[in-house]
Short mmCIF file of C-alpha atoms in Angstrom, two decimals:
data_model
loop_
_atom_site.label_atom_id
_atom_site.label_comp_id
_atom_site.label_asym_id
_atom_site.label_seq_id
_atom_site.Cartn_x
_atom_site.Cartn_y
_atom_site.Cartn_z
CA UNK A 252 -107.31 -72.79 -5.13
CA UNK A 253 -103.65 -73.73 -4.73
CA UNK A 254 -100.79 -72.57 -6.97
CA UNK A 255 -98.73 -75.41 -8.37
CA UNK A 256 -95.12 -75.42 -7.23
CA UNK A 257 -92.46 -75.99 -9.86
CA UNK A 258 -90.78 -79.30 -9.92
CA UNK A 259 -87.02 -79.98 -9.65
CA UNK A 260 -86.50 -79.82 -13.41
CA UNK A 261 -88.22 -76.46 -13.68
CA UNK A 262 -86.19 -75.07 -10.69
CA UNK A 263 -82.85 -76.14 -12.22
CA UNK A 264 -83.86 -74.68 -15.59
CA UNK A 265 -84.79 -71.37 -13.93
CA UNK A 266 -81.48 -71.22 -12.07
CA UNK A 267 -79.54 -71.86 -15.26
CA UNK A 268 -81.55 -69.13 -16.95
CA UNK A 269 -80.69 -66.71 -14.15
CA UNK A 270 -76.98 -67.48 -14.44
CA UNK A 271 -77.03 -66.68 -18.18
CA UNK A 272 -76.77 -62.98 -18.95
CA UNK A 273 -77.14 -60.77 -21.91
CA UNK A 274 -74.71 -58.18 -23.11
CA UNK A 275 -76.00 -55.70 -20.50
CA UNK A 276 -73.20 -56.44 -18.00
CA UNK A 277 -74.97 -59.28 -16.01
CA UNK A 278 -73.22 -62.48 -15.05
CA UNK A 279 -72.27 -64.79 -17.87
CA UNK A 280 -72.95 -68.54 -18.08
CA UNK A 281 -71.31 -70.64 -15.42
CA UNK A 282 -71.28 -67.72 -12.89
CA UNK A 283 -68.32 -66.00 -14.55
CA UNK A 284 -68.18 -62.22 -14.68
CA UNK A 285 -68.19 -60.24 -17.90
CA UNK A 286 -64.99 -58.71 -19.37
CA UNK A 287 -66.05 -55.27 -18.18
CA UNK A 288 -66.27 -56.43 -14.57
CA UNK A 289 -62.87 -58.17 -14.75
CA UNK A 290 -61.16 -54.99 -16.06
CA UNK A 291 -62.65 -52.88 -13.26
CA UNK A 292 -61.47 -55.36 -10.64
CA UNK A 293 -57.95 -55.41 -12.15
CA UNK A 294 -57.75 -51.60 -12.24
CA UNK A 295 -58.84 -51.50 -8.59
CA UNK A 296 -56.11 -53.97 -7.59
CA UNK A 297 -53.46 -51.99 -9.56
CA UNK A 298 -54.51 -48.73 -7.92
CA UNK A 299 -54.36 -50.32 -4.46
CA UNK A 300 -50.88 -51.69 -5.20
CA UNK A 301 -49.68 -48.31 -6.52
CA UNK A 302 -51.05 -46.58 -3.41
CA UNK A 303 -49.24 -49.07 -1.23
CA UNK A 304 -45.93 -48.57 -3.04
CA UNK A 305 -46.03 -44.75 -3.22
CA UNK A 306 -44.36 -43.99 0.17
CA UNK A 307 -41.54 -46.47 -0.45
CA UNK A 308 -40.91 -45.19 -3.96
CA UNK A 309 -40.94 -41.57 -2.76
CA UNK A 310 -38.50 -42.44 0.00
CA UNK A 311 -36.23 -44.13 -2.51
CA UNK A 312 -36.34 -41.12 -4.85
CA UNK A 313 -35.69 -38.61 -2.04
CA UNK A 314 -32.19 -37.24 -2.45
CA UNK A 315 -30.04 -37.00 0.66
CA UNK A 316 -29.50 -33.51 2.02
CA UNK A 317 -26.22 -31.83 1.14
CA UNK A 318 -23.83 -32.18 4.04
CA UNK A 319 -22.46 -28.91 5.32
CA UNK A 320 -18.72 -28.61 5.75
CA UNK A 321 -16.98 -25.84 7.61
CA UNK A 322 -14.25 -25.77 4.98
CA UNK A 323 -16.78 -24.31 2.52
CA UNK A 324 -16.57 -20.93 4.29
CA UNK A 325 -12.78 -20.76 4.51
CA UNK A 326 -11.64 -21.38 0.93
CA UNK A 327 -11.34 -17.75 -0.21
CA UNK A 328 -9.94 -16.63 3.13
CA UNK A 329 -7.18 -19.22 3.10
CA UNK A 330 -6.33 -18.37 -0.50
CA UNK A 331 -5.93 -14.70 0.39
CA UNK A 332 -3.75 -15.55 3.40
CA UNK A 333 -1.51 -17.73 1.24
CA UNK A 334 -1.21 -14.96 -1.37
CA UNK A 335 -0.24 -12.44 1.31
CA UNK A 336 2.33 -14.82 2.76
CA UNK A 337 3.89 -15.48 -0.65
CA UNK A 338 4.05 -11.72 -1.36
CA UNK A 339 5.73 -10.90 1.96
CA UNK A 340 8.18 -13.78 1.63
CA UNK A 341 8.99 -12.75 -1.94
CA UNK A 342 9.77 -9.17 -0.90
CA UNK A 343 11.92 -10.45 1.95
CA UNK A 344 13.89 -12.73 -0.35
CA UNK A 345 14.43 -9.89 -2.80
CA UNK A 346 15.83 -7.57 -0.09
CA UNK A 347 17.82 -10.41 1.44
CA UNK A 348 19.65 -10.88 -1.86
CA UNK A 349 20.01 -7.26 -2.97
CA UNK A 350 20.47 -5.59 0.41
CA UNK A 351 20.00 -1.84 0.68
CA UNK A 352 20.77 -1.51 -3.01
CA UNK A 353 17.34 -2.95 -3.74
CA UNK A 354 15.58 -0.10 -1.94
CA UNK A 355 14.42 2.79 -4.12
CA UNK A 356 16.61 5.92 -4.14
CA UNK A 357 19.52 4.29 -2.27
CA UNK A 358 21.71 2.91 -5.08
CA UNK A 359 25.00 4.51 -6.08
CA UNK A 360 26.16 5.54 -2.61
CA UNK A 361 28.79 4.10 -0.31
CA UNK A 362 27.89 0.79 1.27
CA UNK A 363 27.50 0.83 5.06
CA UNK A 364 28.36 -2.65 6.38
CA UNK A 365 26.45 -2.19 9.65
CA UNK A 366 23.34 -0.99 7.82
CA UNK A 367 23.60 -3.86 5.35
CA UNK A 368 23.84 -6.39 8.20
CA UNK A 369 20.79 -5.00 9.99
CA UNK A 370 18.80 -4.63 6.79
CA UNK A 371 19.40 -8.18 5.63
CA UNK A 372 18.50 -9.49 9.08
CA UNK A 373 15.10 -7.85 8.96
CA UNK A 374 14.68 -9.04 5.38
CA UNK A 375 15.08 -12.60 6.63
CA UNK A 376 12.46 -11.81 9.30
CA UNK A 377 10.09 -10.81 6.50
CA UNK A 378 10.62 -14.20 4.88
CA UNK A 379 9.72 -15.84 8.19
CA UNK A 380 6.53 -13.77 8.53
CA UNK A 381 5.45 -14.70 5.01
CA UNK A 382 6.14 -18.36 5.69
CA UNK A 383 4.04 -18.10 8.87
CA UNK A 384 1.07 -16.80 6.84
CA UNK A 385 1.37 -19.69 4.42
CA UNK A 386 1.71 -22.25 7.22
CA UNK A 387 -1.35 -20.90 9.03
CA UNK A 388 -3.41 -21.08 5.84
CA UNK A 389 -2.34 -24.65 5.08
CA UNK A 390 -2.50 -26.10 8.59
CA UNK A 391 -5.54 -24.21 9.75
CA UNK A 392 -5.43 -25.52 13.31
CA UNK A 393 -2.92 -22.71 13.85
CA UNK A 394 -5.43 -20.00 12.91
CA UNK A 395 -5.45 -18.72 16.49
CA UNK A 396 -1.87 -17.52 15.84
CA UNK A 397 -2.99 -15.35 12.94
CA UNK A 398 -3.33 -12.32 15.18
CA UNK A 399 0.36 -12.58 16.12
CA UNK A 400 1.74 -12.40 12.58
CA UNK A 401 -0.79 -9.70 11.72
CA UNK A 402 0.46 -7.74 14.71
CA UNK A 403 4.06 -8.09 13.47
CA UNK A 404 3.10 -6.68 10.06
CA UNK A 405 1.10 -3.87 11.67
CA UNK A 406 4.04 -2.90 13.88
CA UNK A 407 6.20 -2.78 10.75
CA UNK A 408 3.79 -0.21 9.35
CA UNK A 409 4.08 1.79 12.58
CA UNK A 410 7.87 1.74 12.11
CA UNK A 411 7.46 3.24 8.65
CA UNK A 412 5.29 6.00 10.10
CA UNK A 413 7.97 6.82 12.64
CA UNK A 414 10.63 6.85 9.91
CA UNK A 415 8.48 9.22 7.86
CA UNK A 416 8.02 11.49 10.87
CA UNK A 417 11.67 11.64 11.94
CA UNK A 418 13.61 11.15 8.68
CA UNK A 419 11.43 12.66 5.96
CA UNK A 420 9.20 11.41 3.15
CA UNK A 421 10.29 8.09 1.64
CA UNK A 422 9.79 6.81 -1.90
CA UNK A 423 6.14 6.43 -2.95
CA UNK A 424 6.44 2.63 -3.15
CA UNK A 425 7.35 2.55 0.55
CA UNK A 426 4.35 4.77 1.33
CA UNK A 427 2.10 2.26 -0.46
CA UNK A 428 3.63 -0.56 1.58
CA UNK A 429 3.07 1.43 4.76
CA UNK A 430 -0.63 1.87 3.98
CA UNK A 431 -1.03 -1.83 3.24
CA UNK A 432 0.80 -2.84 6.41
CA UNK A 433 -1.43 -0.61 8.53
CA UNK A 434 -4.76 -1.44 6.85
CA UNK A 435 -4.56 -5.08 5.82
CA UNK A 436 -3.82 -6.86 9.16
CA UNK A 437 -6.86 -5.38 11.00
CA UNK A 438 -9.09 -6.09 7.99
CA UNK A 439 -7.85 -9.67 7.84
CA UNK A 440 -8.56 -10.23 11.56
CA UNK A 441 -12.06 -8.74 11.23
CA UNK A 442 -12.74 -10.99 8.24
CA UNK A 443 -11.51 -14.00 10.20
CA UNK A 444 -13.82 -13.19 13.12
CA UNK A 445 -16.76 -12.69 10.78
CA UNK A 446 -16.27 -16.12 9.16
CA UNK A 447 -15.97 -17.77 12.58
CA UNK A 448 -19.33 -16.29 13.62
CA UNK A 449 -21.13 -17.13 10.38
CA UNK A 450 -19.69 -20.66 10.31
CA UNK A 451 -21.00 -21.33 13.81
CA UNK A 452 -24.43 -19.99 12.84
CA UNK A 453 -24.60 -22.10 9.67
CA UNK A 454 -23.53 -25.18 11.61
CA UNK A 455 -26.38 -24.70 14.09
CA UNK A 456 -28.89 -24.18 11.27
CA UNK A 457 -27.65 -27.33 9.48
CA UNK A 458 -27.92 -29.43 12.64
CA UNK A 459 -31.45 -28.11 13.21
CA UNK A 460 -32.53 -29.05 9.69
CA UNK A 461 -30.94 -32.48 9.97
CA UNK A 462 -32.73 -33.10 13.27
CA UNK A 463 -36.06 -32.04 11.75
CA UNK A 464 -35.62 -34.40 8.78
CA UNK A 465 -34.77 -37.28 11.12
CA UNK A 466 -37.81 -36.67 13.32
CA UNK A 467 -40.24 -36.28 10.39
CA UNK A 468 -40.39 -39.99 9.41
CA UNK A 469 -40.88 -40.99 13.05
CA UNK A 470 -43.79 -38.57 13.41
CA UNK A 471 -45.32 -39.76 10.15
#
């Protein structure tokens, strides 16, 4: 006994019935998807687009690394050198104007012309040393000459020691100047050498970090 096959009308009616769906999430009439399926497809496309744009947006938000400058390490040092130069030049100008009368415990006596001439000459030399400190601090390409002016100040302190040894104890203000002239120039040179070493080390570290950041995107 043979089973009757459906005719063309019954086949088209069955296909139309299959295309129609209920509210359970099946396909709607005309082969269109339900609103739930459309929202899931849209969310999938948005997520794929956001994943595709994430590296570019992160690269755009990435802040550039702070550039290292050698002048960052020398600001305080140069300020101190300028202050020392101004102080030395100021003392020299004061003695150049007043002469030996400006020195403590020397006023009221007879003026010695030869002593005045020699004293004012060395006072002018003090002005020159102070100006050299200021010039070295401003035009820092001359920093290799710092040891020379520091040596001049240090030798001045040695001269005060010899005066104390051969001529007696001077006024306490001159003793303070002697201590500063003997202690400050070596300390300044040691500080200068320390900054040179640390600046070179920081420059190497900065170049290494910059090279690593440049090679990272290529490796990625």
